[in-house]
């Protein structure tokens, strides 16, 4: 994945100034994650389908979160 320009911070950034979080960027085929405290360091990149499957597995059975549909392209 080329360096994405659409990085955004997690909505669970934490208290205070919210600098202890993960940033995410995506395109139609891939999702990239990086540490917001060290954005120039390593980036993890996943195929979109694998990332969606991973996130779905993390959600509790009673979850009402549906926002992950936008990562499917």
JSON list of N, CA and C in Angstrom, two decimals:
[
{"chain": "A", "resi": 1, "resn": "UNK", "atom": "N", "xyz": [0.86, -1.18, 0.00]},
{"chain": "A", "resi": 1, "resn": "UNK", "atom": "CA", "xyz": [0.00, 0.00, 0.00]},
{"chain": "A", "resi": 1, "resn": "UNK", "atom": "C", "xyz": [0.90, 1.23, 0.00]},
{"chain": "A", "resi": 2, "resn": "UNK", "atom": "N", "xyz": [0.67, 2.10, -0.93]},
{"chain": "A", "resi": 2, "resn": "UNK", "atom": "CA", "xyz": [1.41, 3.35, -0.93]},
{"chain": "A", "resi": 2, "resn": "UNK", "atom": "C", "xyz": [1.08, 4.11, 0.34]},
{"chain": "A", "resi": 3, "resn": "UNK", "atom": "N", "xyz": [1.92, 5.07, 0.69]},
{"chain": "A", "resi": 3, "resn": "UNK", "atom": "CA", "xyz": [1.67, 5.84, 1.89]},
{"chain": "A", "resi": 3, "resn": "UNK", "atom": "C", "xyz": [0.32, 6.54, 1.78]},
{"chain": "A", "resi": 4, "resn": "UNK", "atom": "N", "xyz": [-0.63, 6.13, 2.61]},
{"chain": "A", "resi": 4, "resn": "UNK", "atom": "CA", "xyz": [-1.96, 6.74, 2.53]},
{"chain": "A", "resi": 4, "resn": "UNK", "atom": "C", "xyz": [-1.96, 8.14, 3.12]},
{"chain": "A", "resi": 5, "resn": "UNK", "atom": "N", "xyz": [-2.81, 8.97, 2.58]},
{"chain": "A", "resi": 5, "resn": "UNK", "atom": "CA", "xyz": [-2.91, 10.33, 3.11]},
{"chain": "A", "resi": 5, "resn": "UNK", "atom": "C", "xyz": [-4.19, 10.53, 3.91]},
{"chain": "A", "resi": 6, "resn": "UNK", "atom": "N", "xyz": [-4.90, 9.45, 4.19]},
{"chain": "A", "resi": 6, "resn": "UNK", "atom": "CA", "xyz": [-6.16, 9.56, 4.91]},
{"chain": "A", "resi": 6, "resn": "UNK", "atom": "C", "xyz": [-6.09, 8.93, 6.30]},
{"chain": "A", "resi": 7, "resn": "UNK", "atom": "N", "xyz": [-4.98, 9.11, 7.00]},
{"chain": "A", "resi": 7, "resn": "UNK", "atom": "CA", "xyz": [-4.83, 8.58, 8.35]},
{"chain": "A", "resi": 7, "resn": "UNK", "atom": "C", "xyz": [-5.83, 9.24, 9.28]},
{"chain": "A", "resi": 8, "resn": "UNK", "atom": "N", "xyz": [-6.45, 8.44, 10.15]},
{"chain": "A", "resi": 8, "resn": "UNK", "atom": "CA", "xyz": [-7.35, 9.00, 11.15]},
{"chain": "A", "resi": 8, "resn": "UNK", "atom": "C", "xyz": [-7.16, 8.23, 12.45]},
{"chain": "A", "resi": 9, "resn": "UNK", "atom": "N", "xyz": [-7.33, 8.94, 13.56]},
{"chain": "A", "resi": 9, "resn": "UNK", "atom": "CA", "xyz": [-7.12, 8.35, 14.88]},
{"chain": "A", "resi": 9, "resn": "UNK", "atom": "C", "xyz": [-8.34, 7.57, 15.34]},
{"chain": "A", "resi": 10, "resn": "UNK", "atom": "N", "xyz": [-8.08, 6.60, 16.17]},
{"chain": "A", "resi": 10, "resn": "UNK", "atom": "CA", "xyz": [-9.15, 5.81, 16.76]},
{"chain": "A", "resi": 10, "resn": "UNK", "atom": "C", "xyz": [-10.05, 6.71, 17.59]},
{"chain": "A", "resi": 11, "resn": "UNK", "atom": "N", "xyz": [-11.32, 6.37, 17.63]},
{"chain": "A", "resi": 11, "resn": "UNK", "atom": "CA", "xyz": [-12.25, 7.12, 18.48]},
{"chain": "A", "resi": 11, "resn": "UNK", "atom": "C", "xyz": [-12.05, 6.77, 19.94]},
{"chain": "A", "resi": 12, "resn": "UNK", "atom": "N", "xyz": [-11.24, 5.76, 20.21]},
{"chain": "A", "resi": 12, "resn": "UNK", "atom": "CA", "xyz": [-10.90, 5.36, 21.57]},
{"chain": "A", "resi": 12, "resn": "UNK", "atom": "C", "xyz": [-9.50, 5.83, 21.92]},
{"chain": "A", "resi": 13, "resn": "UNK", "atom": "N", "xyz": [-9.20, 7.09, 21.63]},
{"chain": "A", "resi": 13, "resn": "UNK", "atom": "CA", "xyz": [-7.85, 7.63, 21.80]},
{"chain": "A", "resi": 13, "resn": "UNK", "atom": "C", "xyz": [-7.38, 7.70, 23.24]},
{"chain": "A", "resi": 14, "resn": "UNK", "atom": "N", "xyz": [-8.27, 7.68, 24.16]},
{"chain": "A", "resi": 14, "resn": "UNK", "atom": "CA", "xyz": [-7.86, 7.75, 25.56]},
{"chain": "A", "resi": 14, "resn": "UNK", "atom": "C", "xyz": [-8.06, 9.13, 26.13]},
{"chain": "A", "resi": 15, "resn": "UNK", "atom": "N", "xyz": [-7.80, 9.26, 27.42]},
{"chain": "A", "resi": 15, "resn": "UNK", "atom": "CA", "xyz": [-8.01, 10.54, 28.10]},
{"chain": "A", "resi": 15, "resn": "UNK", "atom": "C", "xyz": [-6.95, 11.58, 27.72]},
{"chain": "A", "resi": 16, "resn": "UNK", "atom": "N", "xyz": [-7.20, 12.79, 28.12]},
{"chain": "A", "resi": 16, "resn": "UNK", "atom": "CA", "xyz": [-6.22, 13.86, 27.90]},
{"chain": "A", "resi": 16, "resn": "UNK", "atom": "C", "xyz": [-6.18, 14.29, 26.46]},
{"chain": "A", "resi": 17, "resn": "UNK", "atom": "N", "xyz": [-4.96, 14.41, 25.95]},
{"chain": "A", "resi": 17, "resn": "UNK", "atom": "CA", "xyz": [-4.81, 14.92, 24.59]},
{"chain": "A", "resi": 17, "resn": "UNK", "atom": "C", "xyz": [-4.99, 13.84, 23.52]},
{"chain": "A", "resi": 18, "resn": "UNK", "atom": "N", "xyz": [-5.24, 12.61, 23.91]},
{"chain": "A", "resi": 18, "resn": "UNK", "atom": "CA", "xyz": [-5.56, 11.57, 22.95]},
{"chain": "A", "resi": 18, "resn": "UNK", "atom": "C", "xyz": [-4.43, 11.15, 22.05]},
{"chain": "A", "resi": 19, "resn": "UNK", "atom": "N", "xyz": [-3.19, 11.21, 22.55]},
{"chain": "A", "resi": 19, "resn": "UNK", "atom": "CA", "xyz": [-2.07, 10.85, 21.69]},
{"chain": "A", "resi": 19, "resn": "UNK", "atom": "C", "xyz": [-1.64, 9.39, 21.84]},
{"chain": "A", "resi": 20, "resn": "UNK", "atom": "N", "xyz": [-2.33, 8.63, 22.67]},
{"chain": "A", "resi": 20, "resn": "UNK", "atom": "CA", "xyz": [-1.98, 7.22, 22.87]},
{"chain": "A", "resi": 20, "resn": "UNK", "atom": "C", "xyz": [-2.98, 6.33, 22.14]},
{"chain": "A", "resi": 21, "resn": "UNK", "atom": "N", "xyz": [-2.85, 6.31, 20.83]},
{"chain": "A", "resi": 21, "resn": "UNK", "atom": "CA", "xyz": [-3.83, 5.53, 20.08]},
{"chain": "A", "resi": 21, "resn": "UNK", "atom": "C", "xyz": [-3.25, 4.98, 18.79]},
{"chain": "A", "resi": 22, "resn": "UNK", "atom": "N", "xyz": [-4.10, 4.33, 18.09]},
{"chain": "A", "resi": 22, "resn": "UNK", "atom": "CA", "xyz": [-3.77, 3.75, 16.80]},
{"chain": "A", "resi": 22, "resn": "UNK", "atom": "C", "xyz": [-4.39, 4.62, 15.72]},
{"chain": "A", "resi": 23, "resn": "UNK", "atom": "N", "xyz": [-3.67, 4.78, 14.64]},
{"chain": "A", "resi": 23, "resn": "UNK", "atom": "CA", "xyz": [-4.21, 5.47, 13.48]},
{"chain": "A", "resi": 23, "resn": "UNK", "atom": "C", "xyz": [-4.45, 4.44, 12.39]},
{"chain": "A", "resi": 24, "resn": "UNK", "atom": "N", "xyz": [-5.44, 4.72, 11.56]},
{"chain": "A", "resi": 24, "resn": "UNK", "atom": "CA", "xyz": [-5.83, 3.79, 10.53]},
{"chain": "A", "resi": 24, "resn": "UNK", "atom": "C", "xyz": [-6.06, 4.54, 9.22]},
{"chain": "A", "resi": 25, "resn": "UNK", "atom": "N", "xyz": [-5.72, 3.88, 8.13]},
{"chain": "A", "resi": 25, "resn": "UNK", "atom": "CA", "xyz": [-6.00, 4.40, 6.80]},
{"chain": "A", "resi": 25, "resn": "UNK", "atom": "C", "xyz": [-6.44, 3.21, 5.95]},
{"chain": "A", "resi": 26, "resn": "UNK", "atom": "N", "xyz": [-7.24, 3.48, 4.96]},
{"chain": "A", "resi": 26, "resn": "UNK", "atom": "CA", "xyz": [-7.68, 2.37, 4.10]},
{"chain": "A", "resi": 26, "resn": "UNK", "atom": "C", "xyz": [-7.94, 2.83, 2.68]},
{"chain": "A", "resi": 27, "resn": "UNK", "atom": "N", "xyz": [-7.88, 1.85, 1.81]},
{"chain": "A", "resi": 27, "resn": "UNK", "atom": "CA", "xyz": [-8.32, 2.04, 0.44]},
{"chain": "A", "resi": 27, "resn": "UNK", "atom": "C", "xyz": [-9.22, 0.86, 0.11]},
{"chain": "A", "resi": 28, "resn": "UNK", "atom": "N", "xyz": [-9.56, 0.64, -1.13]},
{"chain": "A", "resi": 28, "resn": "UNK", "atom": "CA", "xyz": [-10.51, -0.43, -1.46]},
{"chain": "A", "resi": 28, "resn": "UNK", "atom": "C", "xyz": [-10.00, -1.83, -1.12]},
{"chain": "A", "resi": 29, "resn": "UNK", "atom": "N", "xyz": [-8.70, -2.04, -1.14]},
{"chain": "A", "resi": 29, "resn": "UNK", "atom": "CA", "xyz": [-8.18, -3.39, -0.98]},
{"chain": "A", "resi": 29, "resn": "UNK", "atom": "C", "xyz": [-7.38, -3.62, 0.29]},
{"chain": "A", "resi": 30, "resn": "UNK", "atom": "N", "xyz": [-6.97, -2.56, 0.99]},
{"chain": "A", "resi": 30, "resn": "UNK", "atom": "CA", "xyz": [-6.10, -2.73, 2.15]},
{"chain": "A", "resi": 30, "resn": "UNK", "atom": "C", "xyz": [-6.47, -1.77, 3.29]},
{"chain": "A", "resi": 31, "resn": "UNK", "atom": "N", "xyz": [-6.12, -2.20, 4.50]},
{"chain": "A", "resi": 31, "resn": "UNK", "atom": "CA", "xyz": [-6.26, -1.37, 5.70]},
{"chain": "A", "resi": 31, "resn": "UNK", "atom": "C", "xyz": [-4.88, -1.30, 6.34]},
{"chain": "A", "resi": 32, "resn": "UNK", "atom": "N", "xyz": [-4.43, -0.11, 6.70]},
{"chain": "A", "resi": 32, "resn": "UNK", "atom": "CA", "xyz": [-3.13, 0.08, 7.32]},
{"chain": "A", "resi": 32, "resn": "UNK", "atom": "C", "xyz": [-3.31, 0.64, 8.73]},
{"chain": "A", "resi": 33, "resn": "UNK", "atom": "N", "xyz": [-2.48, 0.17, 9.66]},
{"chain": "A", "resi": 33, "resn": "UNK", "atom": "CA", "xyz": [-2.51, 0.63, 11.05]},
{"chain": "A", "resi": 33, "resn": "UNK", "atom": "C", "xyz": [-1.11, 1.09, 11.45]},
{"chain": "A", "resi": 34, "resn": "UNK", "atom": "N", "xyz": [-1.06, 2.12, 12.31]},
{"chain": "A", "resi": 34, "resn": "UNK", "atom": "CA", "xyz": [0.23, 2.58, 12.84]},
{"chain": "A", "resi": 34, "resn": "UNK", "atom": "C", "xyz": [0.02, 3.19, 14.21]},
{"chain": "A", "resi": 35, "resn": "UNK", "atom": "N", "xyz": [1.09, 3.32, 14.94]},
{"chain": "A", "resi": 35, "resn": "UNK", "atom": "CA", "xyz": [1.09, 3.93, 16.27]},
{"chain": "A", "resi": 35, "resn": "UNK", "atom": "C", "xyz": [1.12, 5.45, 16.09]},
{"chain": "A", "resi": 36, "resn": "UNK", "atom": "N", "xyz": [0.16, 6.15, 16.66]},
{"chain": "A", "resi": 36, "resn": "UNK", "atom": "CA", "xyz": [0.12, 7.60, 16.47]},
{"chain": "A", "resi": 36, "resn": "UNK", "atom": "C", "xyz": [1.27, 8.32, 17.17]},
{"chain": "A", "resi": 37, "resn": "UNK", "atom": "N", "xyz": [1.90, 7.68, 18.15]},
{"chain": "A", "resi": 37, "resn": "UNK", "atom": "CA", "xyz": [3.04, 8.29, 18.84]},
{"chain": "A", "resi": 37, "resn": "UNK", "atom": "C", "xyz": [4.32, 8.17, 18.01]},
{"chain": "A", "resi": 38, "resn": "UNK", "atom": "N", "xyz": [4.34, 7.26, 17.06]},
{"chain": "A", "resi": 38, "resn": "UNK", "atom": "CA", "xyz": [5.53, 7.05, 16.23]},
{"chain": "A", "resi": 38, "resn": "UNK", "atom": "C", "xyz": [5.10, 6.74, 14.79]},
{"chain": "A", "resi": 39, "resn": "UNK", "atom": "N", "xyz": [4.48, 7.69, 14.12]},
{"chain": "A", "resi": 39, "resn": "UNK", "atom": "CA", "xyz": [3.92, 7.42, 12.79]},
{"chain": "A", "resi": 39, "resn": "UNK", "atom": "C", "xyz": [4.95, 7.08, 11.72]},
{"chain": "A", "resi": 40, "resn": "UNK", "atom": "N", "xyz": [6.21, 7.46, 11.92]},
{"chain": "A", "resi": 40, "resn": "UNK", "atom": "CA", "xyz": [7.23, 7.17, 10.92]},
{"chain": "A", "resi": 40, "resn": "UNK", "atom": "C", "xyz": [7.78, 5.75, 11.05]},
{"chain": "A", "resi": 41, "resn": "UNK", "atom": "N", "xyz": [7.41, 5.08, 12.12]},
{"chain": "A", "resi": 41, "resn": "UNK", "atom": "CA", "xyz": [7.89, 3.71, 12.31]},
{"chain": "A", "resi": 41, "resn": "UNK", "atom": "C", "xyz": [7.02, 2.73, 11.52]},
{"chain": "A", "resi": 42, "resn": "UNK", "atom": "N", "xyz": [7.04, 1.50, 11.90]},
{"chain": "A", "resi": 42, "resn": "UNK", "atom": "CA", "xyz": [6.38, 0.43, 11.16]},
{"chain": "A", "resi": 42, "resn": "UNK", "atom": "C", "xyz": [4.87, 0.65, 11.00]},
{"chain": "A", "resi": 43, "resn": "UNK", "atom": "N", "xyz": [4.37, 0.21, 9.88]},
{"chain": "A", "resi": 43, "resn": "UNK", "atom": "CA", "xyz": [2.95, 0.21, 9.58]},
{"chain": "A", "resi": 43, "resn": "UNK", "atom": "C", "xyz": [2.53, -1.22, 9.28]},
{"chain": "A", "resi": 44, "resn": "UNK", "atom": "N", "xyz": [1.42, -1.64, 9.86]},
{"chain": "A", "resi": 44, "resn": "UNK", "atom": "CA", "xyz": [0.87, -2.96, 9.57]},
{"chain": "A", "resi": 44, "resn": "UNK", "atom": "C", "xyz": [-0.20, -2.80, 8.49]},
{"chain": "A", "resi": 45, "resn": "UNK", "atom": "N", "xyz": [-0.13, -3.62, 7.47]},
{"chain": "A", "resi": 45, "resn": "UNK", "atom": "CA", "xyz": [-1.09, -3.55, 6.38]},
{"chain": "A", "resi": 45, "resn": "UNK", "atom": "C", "xyz": [-1.76, -4.91, 6.21]},
{"chain": "A", "resi": 46, "resn": "UNK", "atom": "N", "xyz": [-3.09, -4.88, 6.07]},
{"chain": "A", "resi": 46, "resn": "UNK", "atom": "CA", "xyz": [-3.88, -6.10, 5.95]},
{"chain": "A", "resi": 46, "resn": "UNK", "atom": "C", "xyz": [-4.80, -6.01, 4.74]},
{"chain": "A", "resi": 47, "resn": "UNK", "atom": "N", "xyz": [-5.10, -7.13, 4.10]},
{"chain": "A", "resi": 47, "resn": "UNK", "atom": "CA", "xyz": [-6.15, -7.12, 3.08]},
{"chain": "A", "resi": 47, "resn": "UNK", "atom": "C", "xyz": [-7.46, -6.74, 3.78]},
{"chain": "A", "resi": 48, "resn": "UNK", "atom": "N", "xyz": [-8.29, -5.96, 3.12]},
{"chain": "A", "resi": 48, "resn": "UNK", "atom": "CA", "xyz": [-9.53, -5.47, 3.73]},
{"chain": "A", "resi": 48, "resn": "UNK", "atom": "C", "xyz": [-10.39, -6.61, 4.27]},
{"chain": "A", "resi": 49, "resn": "UNK", "atom": "N", "xyz": [-10.56, -7.66, 3.51]},
{"chain": "A", "resi": 49, "resn": "UNK", "atom": "CA", "xyz": [-11.40, -8.78, 3.96]},
{"chain": "A", "resi": 49, "resn": "UNK", "atom": "C", "xyz": [-10.88, -9.41, 5.24]},
{"chain": "A", "resi": 50, "resn": "UNK", "atom": "N", "xyz": [-9.57, -9.59, 5.35]},
{"chain": "A", "resi": 50, "resn": "UNK", "atom": "CA", "xyz": [-8.98, -10.17, 6.56]},
{"chain": "A", "resi": 50, "resn": "UNK", "atom": "C", "xyz": [-9.16, -9.25, 7.75]},
{"chain": "A", "resi": 51, "resn": "UNK", "atom": "N", "xyz": [-9.03, -7.95, 7.53]},
{"chain": "A", "resi": 51, "resn": "UNK", "atom": "CA", "xyz": [-9.20, -7.00, 8.63]},
{"chain": "A", "resi": 51, "resn": "UNK", "atom": "C", "xyz": [-10.64, -6.98, 9.12]},
{"chain": "A", "resi": 52, "resn": "UNK", "atom": "N", "xyz": [-11.59, -6.98, 8.21]},
{"chain": "A", "resi": 52, "resn": "UNK", "atom": "CA", "xyz": [-13.00, -6.99, 8.59]},
{"chain": "A", "resi": 52, "resn": "UNK", "atom": "C", "xyz": [-13.33, -8.27, 9.36]},
{"chain": "A", "resi": 53, "resn": "UNK", "atom": "N", "xyz": [-12.81, -9.41, 8.92]},
{"chain": "A", "resi": 53, "resn": "UNK", "atom": "CA", "xyz": [-13.03, -10.67, 9.63]},
{"chain": "A", "resi": 53, "resn": "UNK", "atom": "C", "xyz": [-12.45, -10.60, 11.03]},
{"chain": "A", "resi": 54, "resn": "UNK", "atom": "N", "xyz": [-11.26, -10.05, 11.17]},
{"chain": "A", "resi": 54, "resn": "UNK", "atom": "CA", "xyz": [-10.60, -9.89, 12.47]},
{"chain": "A", "resi": 54, "resn": "UNK", "atom": "C", "xyz": [-11.44, -9.01, 13.41]},
{"chain": "A", "resi": 55, "resn": "UNK", "atom": "N", "xyz": [-11.88, -7.86, 12.93]},
{"chain": "A", "resi": 55, "resn": "UNK", "atom": "CA", "xyz": [-12.68, -6.94, 13.74]},
{"chain": "A", "resi": 55, "resn": "UNK", "atom": "C", "xyz": [-14.01, -7.59, 14.12]},
{"chain": "A", "resi": 56, "resn": "UNK", "atom": "N", "xyz": [-14.64, -8.27, 13.18]},
{"chain": "A", "resi": 56, "resn": "UNK", "atom": "CA", "xyz": [-15.90, -8.95, 13.48]},
{"chain": "A", "resi": 56, "resn": "UNK", "atom": "C", "xyz": [-15.72, -9.97, 14.60]},
{"chain": "A", "resi": 57, "resn": "UNK", "atom": "N", "xyz": [-14.59, -10.66, 14.61]},
{"chain": "A", "resi": 57, "resn": "UNK", "atom": "CA", "xyz": [-14.32, -11.66, 15.65]},
{"chain": "A", "resi": 57, "resn": "UNK", "atom": "C", "xyz": [-14.11, -11.02, 17.01]},
{"chain": "A", "resi": 58, "resn": "UNK", "atom": "N", "xyz": [-13.69, -9.76, 17.05]},
{"chain": "A", "resi": 58, "resn": "UNK", "atom": "CA", "xyz": [-13.47, -9.06, 18.32]},
{"chain": "A", "resi": 58, "resn": "UNK", "atom": "C", "xyz": [-14.75, -8.51, 18.93]},
{"chain": "A", "resi": 59, "resn": "UNK", "atom": "N", "xyz": [-15.76, -8.29, 18.12]},
{"chain": "A", "resi": 59, "resn": "UNK", "atom": "CA", "xyz": [-16.99, -7.69, 18.61]},
{"chain": "A", "resi": 59, "resn": "UNK", "atom": "C", "xyz": [-17.77, -8.68, 19.47]},
{"chain": "A", "resi": 60, "resn": "UNK", "atom": "N", "xyz": [-18.29, -8.21, 20.60]},
{"chain": "A", "resi": 60, "resn": "UNK", "atom": "CA", "xyz": [-19.14, -9.08, 21.41]},
{"chain": "A", "resi": 60, "resn": "UNK", "atom": "C", "xyz": [-20.41, -9.45, 20.63]},
{"chain": "A", "resi": 61, "resn": "UNK", "atom": "N", "xyz": [-21.02, -10.55, 21.00]},
{"chain": "A", "resi": 61, "resn": "UNK", "atom": "CA", "xyz": [-22.22, -11.04, 20.30]},
{"chain": "A", "resi": 61, "resn": "UNK", "atom": "C", "xyz": [-23.35, -10.01, 20.32]},
{"chain": "A", "resi": 62, "resn": "UNK", "atom": "N", "xyz": [-23.42, -9.19, 21.35]},
{"chain": "A", "resi": 62, "resn": "UNK", "atom": "CA", "xyz": [-24.50, -8.21, 21.48]},
{"chain": "A", "resi": 62, "resn": "UNK", "atom": "C", "xyz": [-24.13, -6.83, 20.93]},
{"chain": "A", "resi": 63, "resn": "UNK", "atom": "N", "xyz": [-23.01, -6.72, 20.24]},
{"chain": "A", "resi": 63, "resn": "UNK", "atom": "CA", "xyz": [-22.55, -5.43, 19.74]},
{"chain": "A", "resi": 63, "resn": "UNK", "atom": "C", "xyz": [-23.52, -4.85, 18.72]},
{"chain": "A", "resi": 64, "resn": "UNK", "atom": "N", "xyz": [-23.64, -3.53, 18.75]},
{"chain": "A", "resi": 64, "resn": "UNK", "atom": "CA", "xyz": [-24.46, -2.83, 17.76]},
{"chain": "A", "resi": 64, "resn": "UNK", "atom": "C", "xyz": [-23.58, -2.06, 16.78]},
{"chain": "A", "resi": 65, "resn": "UNK", "atom": "N", "xyz": [-22.28, -2.28, 16.83]},
{"chain": "A", "resi": 65, "resn": "UNK", "atom": "CA", "xyz": [-21.35, -1.58, 15.96]},
{"chain": "A", "resi": 65, "resn": "UNK", "atom": "C", "xyz": [-21.52, -2.08, 14.52]},
{"chain": "A", "resi": 66, "resn": "UNK", "atom": "N", "xyz": [-21.79, -1.17, 13.62]},
{"chain": "A", "resi": 66, "resn": "UNK", "atom": "CA", "xyz": [-21.97, -1.54, 12.22]},
{"chain": "A", "resi": 66, "resn": "UNK", "atom": "C", "xyz": [-21.09, -0.70, 11.30]},
{"chain": "A", "resi": 67, "resn": "UNK", "atom": "N", "xyz": [-20.25, 0.14, 11.86]},
{"chain": "A", "resi": 67, "resn": "UNK", "atom": "CA", "xyz": [-19.45, 1.08, 11.07]},
{"chain": "A", "resi": 67, "resn": "UNK", "atom": "C", "xyz": [-18.37, 0.41, 10.23]},
{"chain": "A", "resi": 68, "resn": "UNK", "atom": "N", "xyz": [-18.08, -0.88, 10.44]},
{"chain": "A", "resi": 68, "resn": "UNK", "atom": "CA", "xyz": [-17.01, -1.52, 9.71]},
{"chain": "A", "resi": 68, "resn": "UNK", "atom": "C", "xyz": [-17.38, -1.83, 8.27]},
{"chain": "A", "resi": 69, "resn": "UNK", "atom": "N", "xyz": [-18.63, -1.71, 7.91]},
{"chain": "A", "resi": 69, "resn": "UNK", "atom": "CA", "xyz": [-19.05, -1.96, 6.53]},
{"chain": "A", "resi": 69, "resn": "UNK", "atom": "C", "xyz": [-18.33, -1.05, 5.56]},
{"chain": "A", "resi": 70, "resn": "UNK", "atom": "N", "xyz": [-17.94, 0.15, 5.97]},
{"chain": "A", "resi": 70, "resn": "UNK", "atom": "CA", "xyz": [-17.29, 1.08, 5.07]},
{"chain": "A", "resi": 70, "resn": "UNK", "atom": "C", "xyz": [-15.90, 0.62, 4.65]},
{"chain": "A", "resi": 71, "resn": "UNK", "atom": "N", "xyz": [-15.29, -0.34, 5.36]},
{"chain": "A", "resi": 71, "resn": "UNK", "atom": "CA", "xyz": [-13.97, -0.83, 5.00]},
{"chain": "A", "resi": 71, "resn": "UNK", "atom": "C", "xyz": [-14.04, -1.88, 3.91]},
{"chain": "A", "resi": 72, "resn": "UNK", "atom": "N", "xyz": [-15.21, -2.30, 3.56]},
{"chain": "A", "resi": 72, "resn": "UNK", "atom": "CA", "xyz": [-15.35, -3.35, 2.54]},
{"chain": "A", "resi": 72, "resn": "UNK", "atom": "C", "xyz": [-15.28, -2.79, 1.13]},
{"chain": "A", "resi": 73, "resn": "UNK", "atom": "N", "xyz": [-15.17, -1.47, 1.04]},
{"chain": "A", "resi": 73, "resn": "UNK", "atom": "CA", "xyz": [-14.97, -0.87, -0.27]},
{"chain": "A", "resi": 73, "resn": "UNK", "atom": "C", "xyz": [-16.19, -0.32, -0.79]}
]
